[in-house]
mmCIF file of C-alpha atoms in Angstrom:
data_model
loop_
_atom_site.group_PDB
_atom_site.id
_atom_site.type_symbol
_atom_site.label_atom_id
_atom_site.label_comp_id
_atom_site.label_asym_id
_atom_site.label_seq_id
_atom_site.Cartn_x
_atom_site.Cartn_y
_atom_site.Cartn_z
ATOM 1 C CA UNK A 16 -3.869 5.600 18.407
ATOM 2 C CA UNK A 17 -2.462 9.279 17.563
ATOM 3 C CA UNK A 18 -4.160 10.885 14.536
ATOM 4 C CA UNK A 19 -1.251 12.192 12.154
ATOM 5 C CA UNK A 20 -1.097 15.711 11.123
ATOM 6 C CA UNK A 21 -1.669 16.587 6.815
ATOM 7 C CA UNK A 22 1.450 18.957 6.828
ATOM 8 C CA UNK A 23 4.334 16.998 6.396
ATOM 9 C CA UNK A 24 4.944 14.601 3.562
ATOM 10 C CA UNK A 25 7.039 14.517 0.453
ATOM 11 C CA UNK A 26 6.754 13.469 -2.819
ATOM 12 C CA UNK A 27 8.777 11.485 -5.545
ATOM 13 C CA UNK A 28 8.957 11.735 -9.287
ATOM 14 C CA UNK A 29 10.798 9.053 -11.311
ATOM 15 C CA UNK A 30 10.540 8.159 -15.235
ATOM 16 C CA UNK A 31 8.430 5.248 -15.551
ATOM 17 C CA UNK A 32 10.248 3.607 -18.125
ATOM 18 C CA UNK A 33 13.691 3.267 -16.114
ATOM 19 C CA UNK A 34 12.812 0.537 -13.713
ATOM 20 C CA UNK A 35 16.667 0.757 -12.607
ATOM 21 C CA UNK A 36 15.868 4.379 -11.785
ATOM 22 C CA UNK A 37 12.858 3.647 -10.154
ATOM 23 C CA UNK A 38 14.587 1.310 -7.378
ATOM 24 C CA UNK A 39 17.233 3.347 -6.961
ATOM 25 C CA UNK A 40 14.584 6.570 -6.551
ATOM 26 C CA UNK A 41 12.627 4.706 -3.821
ATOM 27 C CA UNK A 42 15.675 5.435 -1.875
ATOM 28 C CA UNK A 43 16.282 9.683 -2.898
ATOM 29 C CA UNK A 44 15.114 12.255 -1.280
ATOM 30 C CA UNK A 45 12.221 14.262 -3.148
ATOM 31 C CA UNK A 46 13.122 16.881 -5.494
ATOM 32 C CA UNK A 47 14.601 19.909 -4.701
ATOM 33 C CA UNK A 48 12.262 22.457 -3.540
ATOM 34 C CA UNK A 49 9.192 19.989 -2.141
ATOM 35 C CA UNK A 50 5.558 20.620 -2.460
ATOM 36 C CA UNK A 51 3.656 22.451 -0.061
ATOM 37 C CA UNK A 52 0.149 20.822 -1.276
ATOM 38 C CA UNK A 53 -1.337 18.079 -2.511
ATOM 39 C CA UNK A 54 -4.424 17.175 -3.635
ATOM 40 C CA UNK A 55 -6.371 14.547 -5.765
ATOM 41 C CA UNK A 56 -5.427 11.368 -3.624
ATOM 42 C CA UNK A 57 -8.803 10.291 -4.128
ATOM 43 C CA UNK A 58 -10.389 6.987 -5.824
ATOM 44 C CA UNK A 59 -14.270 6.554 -6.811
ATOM 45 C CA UNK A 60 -16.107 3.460 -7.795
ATOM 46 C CA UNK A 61 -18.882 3.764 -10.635
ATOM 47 C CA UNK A 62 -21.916 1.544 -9.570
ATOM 48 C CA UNK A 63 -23.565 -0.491 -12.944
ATOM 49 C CA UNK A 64 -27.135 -1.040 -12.642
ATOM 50 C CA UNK A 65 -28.936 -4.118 -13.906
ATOM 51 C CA UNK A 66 -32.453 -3.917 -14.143
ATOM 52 C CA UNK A 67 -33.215 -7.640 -14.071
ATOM 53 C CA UNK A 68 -36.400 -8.173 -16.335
ATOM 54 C CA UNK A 69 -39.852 -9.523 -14.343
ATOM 55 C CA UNK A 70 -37.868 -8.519 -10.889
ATOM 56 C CA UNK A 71 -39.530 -4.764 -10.435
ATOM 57 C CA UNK A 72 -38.975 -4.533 -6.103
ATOM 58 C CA UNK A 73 -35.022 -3.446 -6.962
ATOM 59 C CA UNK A 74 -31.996 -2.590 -9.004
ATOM 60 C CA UNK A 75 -28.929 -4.999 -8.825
ATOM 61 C CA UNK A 76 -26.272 -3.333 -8.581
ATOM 62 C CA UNK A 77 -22.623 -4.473 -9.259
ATOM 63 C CA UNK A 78 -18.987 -2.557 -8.661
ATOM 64 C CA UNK A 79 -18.094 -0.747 -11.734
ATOM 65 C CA UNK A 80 -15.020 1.314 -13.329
ATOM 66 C CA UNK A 81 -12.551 2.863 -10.502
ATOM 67 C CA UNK A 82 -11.681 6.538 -11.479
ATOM 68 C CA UNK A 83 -9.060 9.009 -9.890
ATOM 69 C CA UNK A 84 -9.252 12.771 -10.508
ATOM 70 C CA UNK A 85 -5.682 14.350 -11.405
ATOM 71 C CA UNK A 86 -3.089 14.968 -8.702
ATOM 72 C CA UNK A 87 -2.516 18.692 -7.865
ATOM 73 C CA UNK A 88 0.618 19.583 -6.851
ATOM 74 C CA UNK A 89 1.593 23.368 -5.560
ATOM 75 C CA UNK A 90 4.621 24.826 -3.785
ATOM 76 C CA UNK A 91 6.856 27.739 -3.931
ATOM 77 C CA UNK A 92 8.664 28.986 -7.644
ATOM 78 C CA UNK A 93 11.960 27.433 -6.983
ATOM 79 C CA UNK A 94 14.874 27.977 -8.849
ATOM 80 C CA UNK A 95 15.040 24.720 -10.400
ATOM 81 C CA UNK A 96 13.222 24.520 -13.652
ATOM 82 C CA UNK A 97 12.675 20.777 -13.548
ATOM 83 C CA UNK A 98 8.107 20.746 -13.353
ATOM 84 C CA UNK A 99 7.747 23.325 -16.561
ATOM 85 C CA UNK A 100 10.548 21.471 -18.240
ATOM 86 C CA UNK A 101 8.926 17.928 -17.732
ATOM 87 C CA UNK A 102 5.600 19.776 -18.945
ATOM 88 C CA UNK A 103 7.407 21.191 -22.103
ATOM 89 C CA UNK A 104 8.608 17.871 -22.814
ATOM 90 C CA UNK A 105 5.036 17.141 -24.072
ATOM 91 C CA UNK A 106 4.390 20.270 -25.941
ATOM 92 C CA UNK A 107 7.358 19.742 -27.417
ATOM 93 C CA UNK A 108 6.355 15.668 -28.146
ATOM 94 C CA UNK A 109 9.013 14.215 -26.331
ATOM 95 C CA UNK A 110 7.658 13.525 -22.618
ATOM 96 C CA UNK A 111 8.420 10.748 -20.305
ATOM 97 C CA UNK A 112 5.595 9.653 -18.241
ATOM 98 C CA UNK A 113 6.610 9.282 -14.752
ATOM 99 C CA UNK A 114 5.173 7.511 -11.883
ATOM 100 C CA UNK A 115 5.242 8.907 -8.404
ATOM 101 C CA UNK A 116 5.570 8.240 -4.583
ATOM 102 C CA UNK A 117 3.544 10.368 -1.748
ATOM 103 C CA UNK A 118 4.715 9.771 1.827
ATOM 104 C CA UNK A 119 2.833 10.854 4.836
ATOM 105 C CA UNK A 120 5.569 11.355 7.861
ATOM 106 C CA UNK A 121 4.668 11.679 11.445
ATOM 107 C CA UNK A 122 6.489 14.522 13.711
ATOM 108 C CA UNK A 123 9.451 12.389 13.975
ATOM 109 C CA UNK A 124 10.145 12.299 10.175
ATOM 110 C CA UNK A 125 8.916 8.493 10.012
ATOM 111 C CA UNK A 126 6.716 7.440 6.966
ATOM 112 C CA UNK A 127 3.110 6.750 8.166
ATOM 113 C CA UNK A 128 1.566 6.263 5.105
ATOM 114 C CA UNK A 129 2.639 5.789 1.211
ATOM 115 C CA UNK A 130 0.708 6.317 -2.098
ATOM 116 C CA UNK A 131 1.657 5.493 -5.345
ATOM 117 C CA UNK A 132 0.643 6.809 -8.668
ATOM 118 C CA UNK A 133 1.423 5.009 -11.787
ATOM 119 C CA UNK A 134 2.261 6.375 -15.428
ATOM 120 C CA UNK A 135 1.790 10.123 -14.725
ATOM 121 C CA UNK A 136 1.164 12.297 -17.293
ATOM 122 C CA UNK A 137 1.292 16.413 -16.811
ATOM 123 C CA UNK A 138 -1.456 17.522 -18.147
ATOM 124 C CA UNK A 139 -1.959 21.431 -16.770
ATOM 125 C CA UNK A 140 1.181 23.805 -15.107
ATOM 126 C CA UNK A 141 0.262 26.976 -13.794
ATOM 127 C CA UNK A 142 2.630 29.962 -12.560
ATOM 128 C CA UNK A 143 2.752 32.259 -9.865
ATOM 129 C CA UNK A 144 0.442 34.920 -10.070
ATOM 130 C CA UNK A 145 2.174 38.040 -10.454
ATOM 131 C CA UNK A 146 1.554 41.426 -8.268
ATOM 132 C CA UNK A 147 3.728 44.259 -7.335
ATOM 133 C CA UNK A 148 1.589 45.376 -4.796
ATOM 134 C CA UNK A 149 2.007 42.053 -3.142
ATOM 135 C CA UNK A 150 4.332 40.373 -1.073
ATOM 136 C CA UNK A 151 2.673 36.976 -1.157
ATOM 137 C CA UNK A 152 5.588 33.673 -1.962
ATOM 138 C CA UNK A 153 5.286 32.873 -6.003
ATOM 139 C CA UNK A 154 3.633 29.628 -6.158
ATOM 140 C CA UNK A 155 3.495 26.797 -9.097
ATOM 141 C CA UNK A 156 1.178 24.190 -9.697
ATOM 142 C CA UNK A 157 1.287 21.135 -11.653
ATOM 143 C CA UNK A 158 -1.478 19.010 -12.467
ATOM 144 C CA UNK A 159 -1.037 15.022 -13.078
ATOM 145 C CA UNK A 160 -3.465 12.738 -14.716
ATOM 146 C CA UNK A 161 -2.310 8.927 -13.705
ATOM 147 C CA UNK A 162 -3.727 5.263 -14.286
ATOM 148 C CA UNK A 163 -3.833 4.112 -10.779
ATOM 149 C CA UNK A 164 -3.443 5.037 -6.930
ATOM 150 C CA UNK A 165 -2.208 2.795 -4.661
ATOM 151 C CA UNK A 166 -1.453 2.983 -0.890
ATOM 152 C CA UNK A 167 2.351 1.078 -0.610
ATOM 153 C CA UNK A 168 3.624 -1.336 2.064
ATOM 154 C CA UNK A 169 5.884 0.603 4.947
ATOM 155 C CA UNK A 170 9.281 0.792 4.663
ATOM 156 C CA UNK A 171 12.125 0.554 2.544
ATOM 157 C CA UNK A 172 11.792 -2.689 1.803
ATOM 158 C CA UNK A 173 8.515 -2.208 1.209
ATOM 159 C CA UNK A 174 9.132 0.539 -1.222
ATOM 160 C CA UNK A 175 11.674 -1.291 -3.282
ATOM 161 C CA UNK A 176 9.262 -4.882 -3.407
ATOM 162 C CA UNK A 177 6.110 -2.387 -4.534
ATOM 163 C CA UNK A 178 8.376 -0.432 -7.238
ATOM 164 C CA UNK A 179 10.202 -4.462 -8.629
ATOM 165 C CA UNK A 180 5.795 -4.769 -8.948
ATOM 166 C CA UNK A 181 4.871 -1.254 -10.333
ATOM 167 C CA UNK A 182 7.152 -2.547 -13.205
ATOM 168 C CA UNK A 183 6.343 -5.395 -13.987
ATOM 169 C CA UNK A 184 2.152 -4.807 -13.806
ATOM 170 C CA UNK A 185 1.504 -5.612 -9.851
ATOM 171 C CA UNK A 186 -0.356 -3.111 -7.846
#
């Protein structure tokens, strides 16, 4: 088994209330620009205690609350407007919450791995950091809090049965 390099994967944005969108988006390329980072795909269980009375050798302890921390997403100022504009959207009070699709591709462009993120809401954008005595690429970063990570069948097929479910409350 060949270990897969970190460095080449896209990503997929599409409005979560547009199912027709969605189906049709399982099949786009990502946006314009791609990501050079991402971070956050993580998931952590909270462990409840019960202290069961006249039992004082242990704890039980049963699976609790799953949490994910926000999805950080960086890559190079493009020309396209389209992460500060979904952002604005909900300063302005009229954001769409959008759900998302993270593919891990191996050196011959074929998807090794999928993730999907559910509902996401922007919560933090961050430009470049400007400096004239620099020549360093201007980079932006959006930050997405989301209800739910989930890794996604192969495939296209795959993709398309997994977004029909995304929809309609599957995971």
């Amino acid at each position: 088994m060949a270990l897969v390099g970190g460095f080449n994967f896209t990503i997929r944005l599409i409005e979560t209330a547009k199912p027709a969108s969605a189906i049709v988006g399982s099949f786009n390329p990502p946006i314009a620009g791609g990501f050079n980072e991402c971070g956050g795909l993580e998931a952590s269980m909270a462990v409840d205690e019960w202290r069961e009375g006249g039992r004082n050798d242990a704890v039980l302890r049963f699976p609790g609350r799953i949490t994910h921390p926000n999805l950080r997403l960086r890559r190079g100022l493009a020309v396209s407007e389209e992460l500060w504009k979904w952002h604005e959207q909900f300063i302005l009070g009229k954001g769409k919450r959008r759900d998302g699709v993270i593919e891990l591709l191996d050196d011959g462009g074929e998807t090794v791995r999928t993730w999907r993120f559910r509902r996401g809401l922007p919560v933090r954008w961050a430009g470049p950091a400007l400096n004239a005595t620099a020549s360093a690429v201007a980079v932006e970063e959006i930050e997405i809090a989301h209800e739910g990570l989930f890794v996604q069948a192969g495939g296209a097929i795959g993709d398309a049965l997994n977004t029909v479910a995304s929809i309609f409350g599957g995971s």
